[in-house]
mmCIF file of C-alpha atoms and ligand atoms in Angstrom:
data_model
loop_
_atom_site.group_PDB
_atom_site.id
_atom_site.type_symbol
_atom_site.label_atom_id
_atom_site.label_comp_id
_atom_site.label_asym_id
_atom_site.label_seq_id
_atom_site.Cartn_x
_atom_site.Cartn_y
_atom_site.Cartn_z
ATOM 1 C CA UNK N 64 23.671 1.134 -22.961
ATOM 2 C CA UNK N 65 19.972 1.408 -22.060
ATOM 3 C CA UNK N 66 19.216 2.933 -18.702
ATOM 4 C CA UNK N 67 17.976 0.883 -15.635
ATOM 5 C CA UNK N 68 14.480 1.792 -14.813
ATOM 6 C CA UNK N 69 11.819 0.501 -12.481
ATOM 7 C CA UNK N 70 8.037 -0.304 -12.811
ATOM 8 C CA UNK N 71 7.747 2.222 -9.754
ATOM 9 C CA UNK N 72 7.452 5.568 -12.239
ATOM 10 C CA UNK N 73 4.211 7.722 -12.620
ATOM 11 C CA UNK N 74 3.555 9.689 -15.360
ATOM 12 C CA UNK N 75 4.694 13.097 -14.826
ATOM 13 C CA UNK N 76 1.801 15.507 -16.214
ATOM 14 C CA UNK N 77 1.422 16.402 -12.707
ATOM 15 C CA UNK N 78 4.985 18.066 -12.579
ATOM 16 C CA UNK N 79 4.057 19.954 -15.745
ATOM 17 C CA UNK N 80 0.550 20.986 -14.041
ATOM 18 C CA UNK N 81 2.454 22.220 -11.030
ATOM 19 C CA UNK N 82 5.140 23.910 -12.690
ATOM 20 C CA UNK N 83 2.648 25.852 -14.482
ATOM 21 C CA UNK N 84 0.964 27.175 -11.163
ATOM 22 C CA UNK N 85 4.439 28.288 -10.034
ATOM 23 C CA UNK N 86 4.902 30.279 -12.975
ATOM 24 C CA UNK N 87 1.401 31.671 -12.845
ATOM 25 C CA UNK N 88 1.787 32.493 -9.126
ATOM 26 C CA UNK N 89 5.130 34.307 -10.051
ATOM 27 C CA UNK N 90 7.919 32.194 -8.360
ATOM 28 C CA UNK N 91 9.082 30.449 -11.309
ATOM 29 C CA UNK N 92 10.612 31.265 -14.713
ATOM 30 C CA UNK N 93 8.580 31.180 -18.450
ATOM 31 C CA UNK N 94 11.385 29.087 -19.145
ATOM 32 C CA UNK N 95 9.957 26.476 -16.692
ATOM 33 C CA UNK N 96 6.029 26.334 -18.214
ATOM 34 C CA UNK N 97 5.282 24.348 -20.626
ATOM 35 C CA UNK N 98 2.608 23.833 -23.040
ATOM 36 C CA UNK N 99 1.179 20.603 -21.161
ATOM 37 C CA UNK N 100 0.988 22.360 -18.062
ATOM 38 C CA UNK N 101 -0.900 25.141 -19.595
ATOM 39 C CA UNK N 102 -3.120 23.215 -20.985
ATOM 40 C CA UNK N 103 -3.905 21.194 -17.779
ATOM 41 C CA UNK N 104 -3.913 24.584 -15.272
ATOM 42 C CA UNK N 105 -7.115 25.953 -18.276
ATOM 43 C CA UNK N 106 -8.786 22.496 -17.636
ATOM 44 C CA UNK N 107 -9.183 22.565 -14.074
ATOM 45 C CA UNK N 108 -9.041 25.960 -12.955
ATOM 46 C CA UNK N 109 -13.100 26.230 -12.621
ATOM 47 C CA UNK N 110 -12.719 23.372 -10.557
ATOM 48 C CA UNK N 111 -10.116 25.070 -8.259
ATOM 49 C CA UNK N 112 -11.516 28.509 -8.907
ATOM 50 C CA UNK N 113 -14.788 27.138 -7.057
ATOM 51 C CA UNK N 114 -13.218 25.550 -4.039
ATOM 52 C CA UNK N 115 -11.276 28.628 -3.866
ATOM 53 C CA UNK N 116 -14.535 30.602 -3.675
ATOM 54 C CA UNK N 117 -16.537 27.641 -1.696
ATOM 55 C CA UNK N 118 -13.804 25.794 0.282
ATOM 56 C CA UNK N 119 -11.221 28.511 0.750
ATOM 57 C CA UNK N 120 -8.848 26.498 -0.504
ATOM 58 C CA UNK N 121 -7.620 24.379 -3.536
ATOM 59 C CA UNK N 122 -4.875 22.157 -5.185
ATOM 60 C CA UNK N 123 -2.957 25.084 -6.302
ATOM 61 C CA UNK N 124 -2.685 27.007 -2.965
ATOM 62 C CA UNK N 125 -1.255 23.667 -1.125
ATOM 63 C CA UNK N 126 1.258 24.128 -4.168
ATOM 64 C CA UNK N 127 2.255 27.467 -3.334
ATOM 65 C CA UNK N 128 1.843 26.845 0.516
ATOM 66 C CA UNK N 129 4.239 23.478 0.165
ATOM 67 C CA UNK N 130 6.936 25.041 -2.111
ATOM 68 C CA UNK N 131 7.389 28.378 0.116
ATOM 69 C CA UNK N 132 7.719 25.640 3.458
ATOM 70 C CA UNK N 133 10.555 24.262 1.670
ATOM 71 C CA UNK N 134 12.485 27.022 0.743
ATOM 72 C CA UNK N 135 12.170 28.617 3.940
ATOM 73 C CA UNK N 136 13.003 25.418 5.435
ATOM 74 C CA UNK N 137 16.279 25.013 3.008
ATOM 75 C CA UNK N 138 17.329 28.669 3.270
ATOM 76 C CA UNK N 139 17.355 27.879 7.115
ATOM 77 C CA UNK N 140 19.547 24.475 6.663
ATOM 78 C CA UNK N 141 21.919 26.736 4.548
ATOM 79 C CA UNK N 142 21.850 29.144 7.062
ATOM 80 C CA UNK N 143 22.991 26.687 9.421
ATOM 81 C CA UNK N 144 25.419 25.115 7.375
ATOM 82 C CA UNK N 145 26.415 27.112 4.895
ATOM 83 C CA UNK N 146 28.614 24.263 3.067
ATOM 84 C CA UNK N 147 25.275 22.400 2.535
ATOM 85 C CA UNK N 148 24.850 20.111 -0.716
ATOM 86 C CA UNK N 149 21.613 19.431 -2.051
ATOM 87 C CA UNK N 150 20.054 16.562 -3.811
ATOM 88 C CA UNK N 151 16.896 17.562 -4.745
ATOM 89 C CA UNK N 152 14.801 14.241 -5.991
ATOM 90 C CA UNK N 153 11.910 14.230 -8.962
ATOM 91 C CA UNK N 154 12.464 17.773 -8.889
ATOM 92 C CA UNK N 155 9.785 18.192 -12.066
ATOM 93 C CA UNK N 156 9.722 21.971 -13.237
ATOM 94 C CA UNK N 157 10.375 23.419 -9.890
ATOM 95 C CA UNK N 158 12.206 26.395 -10.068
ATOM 96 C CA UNK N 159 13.930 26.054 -6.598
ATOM 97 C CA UNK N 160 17.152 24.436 -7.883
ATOM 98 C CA UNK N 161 17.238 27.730 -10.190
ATOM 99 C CA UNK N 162 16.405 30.005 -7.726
ATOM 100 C CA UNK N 163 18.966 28.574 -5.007
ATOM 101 C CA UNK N 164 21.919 28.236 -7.505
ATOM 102 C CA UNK N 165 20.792 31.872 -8.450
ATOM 103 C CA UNK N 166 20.738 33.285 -4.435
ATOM 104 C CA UNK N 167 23.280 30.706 -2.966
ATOM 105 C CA UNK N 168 26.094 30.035 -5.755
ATOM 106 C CA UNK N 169 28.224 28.685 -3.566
ATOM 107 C CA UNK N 170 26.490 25.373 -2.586
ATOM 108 C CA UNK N 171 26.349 22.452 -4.461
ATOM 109 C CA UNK N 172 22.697 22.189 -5.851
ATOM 110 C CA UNK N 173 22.336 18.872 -8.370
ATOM 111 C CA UNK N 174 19.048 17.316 -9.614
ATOM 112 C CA UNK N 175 17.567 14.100 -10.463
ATOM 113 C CA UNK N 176 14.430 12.681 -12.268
ATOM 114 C CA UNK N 177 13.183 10.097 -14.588
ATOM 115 C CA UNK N 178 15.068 10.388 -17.807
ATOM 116 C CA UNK N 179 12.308 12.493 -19.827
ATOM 117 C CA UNK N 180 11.818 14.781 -17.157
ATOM 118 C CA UNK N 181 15.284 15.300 -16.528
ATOM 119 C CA UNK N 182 15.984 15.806 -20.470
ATOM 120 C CA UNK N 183 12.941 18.816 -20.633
ATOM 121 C CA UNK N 184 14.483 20.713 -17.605
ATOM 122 C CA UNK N 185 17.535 20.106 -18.354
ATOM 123 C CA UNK N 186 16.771 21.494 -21.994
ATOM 124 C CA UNK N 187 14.429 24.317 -20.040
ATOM 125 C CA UNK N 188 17.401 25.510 -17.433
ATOM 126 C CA UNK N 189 19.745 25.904 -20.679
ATOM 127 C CA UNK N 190 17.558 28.964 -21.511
ATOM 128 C CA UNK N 191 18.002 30.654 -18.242
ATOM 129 C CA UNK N 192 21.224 29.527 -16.192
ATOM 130 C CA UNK N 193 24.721 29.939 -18.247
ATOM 131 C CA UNK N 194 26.734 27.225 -15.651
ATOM 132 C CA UNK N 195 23.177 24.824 -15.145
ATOM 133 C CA UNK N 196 24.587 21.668 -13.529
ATOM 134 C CA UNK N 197 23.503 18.305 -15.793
ATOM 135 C CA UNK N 198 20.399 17.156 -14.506
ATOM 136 C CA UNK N 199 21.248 13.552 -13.012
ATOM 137 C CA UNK N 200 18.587 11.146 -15.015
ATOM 138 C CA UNK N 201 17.820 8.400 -12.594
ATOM 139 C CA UNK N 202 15.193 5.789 -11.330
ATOM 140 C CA UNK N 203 15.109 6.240 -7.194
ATOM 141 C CA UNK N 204 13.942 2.633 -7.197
ATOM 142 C CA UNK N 205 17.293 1.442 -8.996
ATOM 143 C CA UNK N 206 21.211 0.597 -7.864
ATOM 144 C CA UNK N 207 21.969 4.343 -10.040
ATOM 145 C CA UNK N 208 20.240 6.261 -6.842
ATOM 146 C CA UNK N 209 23.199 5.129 -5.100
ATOM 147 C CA UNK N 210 25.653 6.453 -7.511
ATOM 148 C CA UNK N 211 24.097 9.724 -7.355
ATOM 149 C CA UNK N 212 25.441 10.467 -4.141
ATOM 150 C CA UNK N 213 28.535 9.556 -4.941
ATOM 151 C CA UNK N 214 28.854 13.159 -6.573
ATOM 152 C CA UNK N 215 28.520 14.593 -3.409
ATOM 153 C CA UNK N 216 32.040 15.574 -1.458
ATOM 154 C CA UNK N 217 31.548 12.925 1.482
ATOM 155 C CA UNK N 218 32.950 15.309 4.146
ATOM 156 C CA UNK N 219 30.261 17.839 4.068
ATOM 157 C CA UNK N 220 26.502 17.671 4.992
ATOM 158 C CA UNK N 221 24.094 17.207 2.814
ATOM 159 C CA UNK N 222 20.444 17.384 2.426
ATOM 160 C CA UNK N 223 18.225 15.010 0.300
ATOM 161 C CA UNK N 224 14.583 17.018 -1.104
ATOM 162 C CA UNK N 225 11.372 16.388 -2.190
ATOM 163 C CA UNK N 226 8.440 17.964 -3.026
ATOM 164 C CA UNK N 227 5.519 16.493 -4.279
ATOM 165 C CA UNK N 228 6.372 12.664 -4.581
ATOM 166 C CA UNK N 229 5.896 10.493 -1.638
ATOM 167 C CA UNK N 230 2.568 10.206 -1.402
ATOM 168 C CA UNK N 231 2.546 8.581 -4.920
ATOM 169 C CA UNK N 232 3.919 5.602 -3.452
ATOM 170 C CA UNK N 233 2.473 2.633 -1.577
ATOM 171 C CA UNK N 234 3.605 2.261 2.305
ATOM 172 C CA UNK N 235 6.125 -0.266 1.641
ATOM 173 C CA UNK N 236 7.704 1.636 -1.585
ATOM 174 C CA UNK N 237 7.830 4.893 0.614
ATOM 175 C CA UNK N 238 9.662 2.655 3.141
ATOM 176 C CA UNK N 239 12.022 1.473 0.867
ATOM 177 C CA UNK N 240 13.025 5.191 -0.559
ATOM 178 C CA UNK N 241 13.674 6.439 3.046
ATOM 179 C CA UNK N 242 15.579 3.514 3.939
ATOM 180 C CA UNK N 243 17.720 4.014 0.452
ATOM 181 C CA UNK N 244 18.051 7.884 1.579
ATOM 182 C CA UNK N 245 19.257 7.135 4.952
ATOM 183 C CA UNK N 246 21.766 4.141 3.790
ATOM 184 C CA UNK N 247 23.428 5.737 1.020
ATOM 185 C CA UNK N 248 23.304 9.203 3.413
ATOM 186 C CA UNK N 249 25.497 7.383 5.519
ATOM 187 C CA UNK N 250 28.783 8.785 5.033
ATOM 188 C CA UNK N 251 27.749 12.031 5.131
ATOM 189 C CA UNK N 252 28.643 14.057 8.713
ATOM 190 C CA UNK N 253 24.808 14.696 8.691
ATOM 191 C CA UNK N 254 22.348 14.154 6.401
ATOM 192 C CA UNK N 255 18.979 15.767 6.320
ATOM 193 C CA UNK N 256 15.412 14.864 4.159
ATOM 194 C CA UNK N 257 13.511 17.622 4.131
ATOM 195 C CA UNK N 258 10.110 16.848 2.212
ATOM 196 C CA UNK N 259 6.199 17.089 1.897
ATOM 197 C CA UNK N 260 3.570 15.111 2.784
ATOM 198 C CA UNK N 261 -0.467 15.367 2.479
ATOM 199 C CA UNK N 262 -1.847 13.851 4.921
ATOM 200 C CA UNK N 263 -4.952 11.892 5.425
ATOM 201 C CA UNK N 264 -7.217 15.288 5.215
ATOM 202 C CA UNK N 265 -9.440 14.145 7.921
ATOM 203 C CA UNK N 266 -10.370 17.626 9.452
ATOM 204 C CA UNK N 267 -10.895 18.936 6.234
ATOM 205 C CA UNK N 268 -15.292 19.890 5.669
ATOM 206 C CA UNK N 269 -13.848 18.466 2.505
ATOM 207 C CA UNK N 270 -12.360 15.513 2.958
ATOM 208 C CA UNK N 271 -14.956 13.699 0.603
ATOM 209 C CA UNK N 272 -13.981 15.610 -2.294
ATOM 210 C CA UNK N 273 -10.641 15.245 -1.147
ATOM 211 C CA UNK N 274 -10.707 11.597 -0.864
ATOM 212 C CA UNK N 275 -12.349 11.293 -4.696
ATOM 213 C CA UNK N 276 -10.309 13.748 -6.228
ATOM 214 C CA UNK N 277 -7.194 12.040 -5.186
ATOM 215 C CA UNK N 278 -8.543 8.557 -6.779
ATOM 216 C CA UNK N 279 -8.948 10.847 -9.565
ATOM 217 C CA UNK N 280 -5.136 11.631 -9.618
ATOM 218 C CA UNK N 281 -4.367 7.989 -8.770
ATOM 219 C CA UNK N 282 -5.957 6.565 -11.929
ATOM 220 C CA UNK N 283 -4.879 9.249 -14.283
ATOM 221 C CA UNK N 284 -1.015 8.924 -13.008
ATOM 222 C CA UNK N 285 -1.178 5.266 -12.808
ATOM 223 C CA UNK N 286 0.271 5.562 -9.333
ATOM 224 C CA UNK N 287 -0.482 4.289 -5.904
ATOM 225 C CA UNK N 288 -1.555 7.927 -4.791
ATOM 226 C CA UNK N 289 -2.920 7.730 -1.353
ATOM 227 C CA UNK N 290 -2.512 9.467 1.802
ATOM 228 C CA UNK N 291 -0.298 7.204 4.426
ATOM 229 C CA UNK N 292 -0.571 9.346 7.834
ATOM 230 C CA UNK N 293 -3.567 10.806 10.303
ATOM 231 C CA UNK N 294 -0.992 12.722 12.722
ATOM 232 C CA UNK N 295 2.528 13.473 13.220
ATOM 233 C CA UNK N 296 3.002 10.758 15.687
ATOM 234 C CA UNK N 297 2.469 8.193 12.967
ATOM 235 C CA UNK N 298 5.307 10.373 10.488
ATOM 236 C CA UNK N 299 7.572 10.443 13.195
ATOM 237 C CA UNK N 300 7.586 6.588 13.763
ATOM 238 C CA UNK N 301 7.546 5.783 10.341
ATOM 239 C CA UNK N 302 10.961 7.617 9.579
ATOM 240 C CA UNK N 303 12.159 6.491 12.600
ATOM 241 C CA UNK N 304 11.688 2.765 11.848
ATOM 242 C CA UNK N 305 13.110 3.389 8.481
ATOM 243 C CA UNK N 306 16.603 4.810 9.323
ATOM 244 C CA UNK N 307 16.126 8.340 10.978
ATOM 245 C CA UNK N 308 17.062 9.545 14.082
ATOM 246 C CA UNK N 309 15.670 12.678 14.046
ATOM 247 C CA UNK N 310 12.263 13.620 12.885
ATOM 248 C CA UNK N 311 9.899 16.745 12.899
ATOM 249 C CA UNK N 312 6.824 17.660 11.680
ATOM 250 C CA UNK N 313 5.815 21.206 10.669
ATOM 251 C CA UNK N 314 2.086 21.573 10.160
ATOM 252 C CA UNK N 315 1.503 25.347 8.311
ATOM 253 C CA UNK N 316 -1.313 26.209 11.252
ATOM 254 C CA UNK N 317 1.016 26.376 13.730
ATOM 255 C CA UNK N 318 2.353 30.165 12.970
ATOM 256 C CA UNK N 319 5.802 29.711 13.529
ATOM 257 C CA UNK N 320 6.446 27.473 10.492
ATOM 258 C CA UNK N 321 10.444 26.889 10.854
ATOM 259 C CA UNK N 322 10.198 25.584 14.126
ATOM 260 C CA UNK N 323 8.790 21.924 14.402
ATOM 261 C CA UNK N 324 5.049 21.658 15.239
ATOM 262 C CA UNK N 325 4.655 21.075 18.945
ATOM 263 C CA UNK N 326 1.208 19.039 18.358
ATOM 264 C CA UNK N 327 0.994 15.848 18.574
ATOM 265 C CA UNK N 328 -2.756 16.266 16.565
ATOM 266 C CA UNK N 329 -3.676 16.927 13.283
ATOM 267 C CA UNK N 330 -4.427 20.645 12.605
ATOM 268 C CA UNK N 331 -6.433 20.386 9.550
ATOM 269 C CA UNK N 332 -3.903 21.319 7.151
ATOM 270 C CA UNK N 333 -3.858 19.979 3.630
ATOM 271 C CA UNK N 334 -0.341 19.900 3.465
ATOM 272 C CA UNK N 335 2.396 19.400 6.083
ATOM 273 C CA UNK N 336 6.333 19.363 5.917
ATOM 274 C CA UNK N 337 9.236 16.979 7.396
ATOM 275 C CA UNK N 338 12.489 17.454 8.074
ATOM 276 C CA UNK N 339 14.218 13.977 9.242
ATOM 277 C CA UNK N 340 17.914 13.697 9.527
ATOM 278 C CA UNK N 341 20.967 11.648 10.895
ATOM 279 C CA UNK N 342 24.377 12.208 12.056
ATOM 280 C CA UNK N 343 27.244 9.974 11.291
ATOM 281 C CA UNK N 344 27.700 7.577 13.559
ATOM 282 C CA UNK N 345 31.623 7.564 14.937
HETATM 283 C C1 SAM O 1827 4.321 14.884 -8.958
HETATM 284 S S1 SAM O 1827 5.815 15.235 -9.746
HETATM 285 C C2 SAM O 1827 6.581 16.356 -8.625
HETATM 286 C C3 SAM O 1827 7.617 17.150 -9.348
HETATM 287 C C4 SAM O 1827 8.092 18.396 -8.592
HETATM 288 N N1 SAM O 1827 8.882 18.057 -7.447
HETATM 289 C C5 SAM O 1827 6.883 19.226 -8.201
HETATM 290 O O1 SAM O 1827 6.696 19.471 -6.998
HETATM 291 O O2 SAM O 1827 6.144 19.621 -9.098
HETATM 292 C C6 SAM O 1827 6.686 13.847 -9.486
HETATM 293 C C7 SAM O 1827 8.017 13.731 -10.243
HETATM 294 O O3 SAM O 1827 8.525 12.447 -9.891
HETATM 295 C C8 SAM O 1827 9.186 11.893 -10.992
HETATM 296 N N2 SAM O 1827 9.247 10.449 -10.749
HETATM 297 C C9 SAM O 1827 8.237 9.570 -10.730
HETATM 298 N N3 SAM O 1827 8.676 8.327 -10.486
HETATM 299 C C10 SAM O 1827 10.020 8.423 -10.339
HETATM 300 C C11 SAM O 1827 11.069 7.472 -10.116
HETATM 301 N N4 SAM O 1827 10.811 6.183 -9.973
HETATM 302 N N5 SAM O 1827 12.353 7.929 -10.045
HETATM 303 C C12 SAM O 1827 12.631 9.258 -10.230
HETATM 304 N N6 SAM O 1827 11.683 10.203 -10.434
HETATM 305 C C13 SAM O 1827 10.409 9.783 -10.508
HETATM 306 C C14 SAM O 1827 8.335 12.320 -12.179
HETATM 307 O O4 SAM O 1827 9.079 12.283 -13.393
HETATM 308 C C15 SAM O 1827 7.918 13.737 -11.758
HETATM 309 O O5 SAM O 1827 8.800 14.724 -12.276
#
């Protein structure tokens, strides 16, 4: 039987770049850099090696800065709830499902992407994790996201990640995939989406390279790559008018990154973090 699929998938090179960087930066495993993403992290390092030196700041460090949010962010959630499950959506190359099912084996840890994706991590975690859970190969924009959390033991909390994704989508795509997280979340006794988000990188000296590398990334990933939100006020309603109760907004500037940012403006960060959740209704 062929697999459902949507016309809402962008190519994945990005996920390879990425992966790469992790690897390079020393939180990820060999097994989890490929060839591709070497070969993309040669071609633009001078550009990021210069607004390193210029900017003090490039692609890659968000990358780093973004991934070590999350984890902190999950390791808190577990800490919380140590029964957690996790769903961790278009997880690419990152090493966190790895690392958690590594530091954490007694939680649930499953993870889904497109079906290429999900067959070249699923091939790389053979290498390097004897039990690996099968990668779940699904299109988020297709009746087979619903199944996936079907997997999930109904009577424990569970939290739904991302990392790198939803700004590839247009407004009213994004809506849709937090509406489909917070429906099929439903049964859960609390469900949580913890994800990323660049936002519209209007404090940044930079915003004008910003602005035209990102059209950059939008053409070669054939995706709707744009940045949706100017402050967390505009996050917060968003989520809230598609199906969460609860949002907040950490934005790296303010130093005490697990608790939610406090400021209602933009801080000039590149990248911010958002943890949204729900609890069943009785
Ligand atoms: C930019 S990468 C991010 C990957 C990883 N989370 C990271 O931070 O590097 C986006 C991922 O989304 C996946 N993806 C794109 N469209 C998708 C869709 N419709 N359903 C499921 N996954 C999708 C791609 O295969 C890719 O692995």
């Amino acid at each position: 039987m062929t697999q459902a699929l949507s016309k809402h998938r962008h190519i994945s090179f990005t996920a390879h770049y990425t992966g790469y960087i992790w690897y390079q930066m020393g939180i990820s495993h060999q097994a989890l850099a490929t060839k591709k993403g070497k070969t993309l992290a040669a071609l633009v390092h001078p550009l990021e090696s210069w607004a390193e030196k210029y900017v003090g700041g490039s692609m890659r460090s968000t990358l780093k800065q973004r991934h070590t949010l999350l984890d902190d962010q999950l390791k808190s959630l577990i800490e919380q709830h140590p029964q957690l499950q996790v769903l961790e959506i278009a997880s690419g190359l990152s090493p966190r499902g790895w690392w958690f099912r590594q530091h954490y084996p007694e939680i649930t840890y499953r993870e889904l992407d497109l079906p290429d994706m999900a067959q070249t991590k699923q091939a790389a975690l053979q290498q390097i994790e004897a039990d690996a859970p099968d990668m779940l190969s699904v299109d988020l924009f297709t009746q087979e996201f619903k199944q996936a959390f079907d997997l999930f033991d109904s009577s424990l909390p569970l939290v739904v990640i991302s990392e790198g994704l939803i700004n590839y989508f247009d407004k009213p795509l994004l809506a849709q995939l937090i509406q489909s997280i917070a429906q099929y979340g439903r049964t859960f006794p609390q469900l949580h989406y913890l994800t990323d988000l660049y936002p519209e990188p209007v404090k940044n000296k930079l915003a004008h390279i910003i602005w035209s590398s990102s059209k950059l990334l939008k053409w070669m990933s054939r995706s709707a790559f744009s940045f949706h939100f100017t402050t967390p006020n505009d996050v917060e309603q968003f989520f809230k008018e598609n199906g969460f109760h609860e949002v907040k907004v950490t934005q790296p500037a303010d130093s005490h990154h697990l608790t939610p940012s406090s400021s209602t403006e933009h801080l000039g960060d590149l990248v911010w973090t958002i943890h949204a959740s729900n609890k069943k209704q009785r």
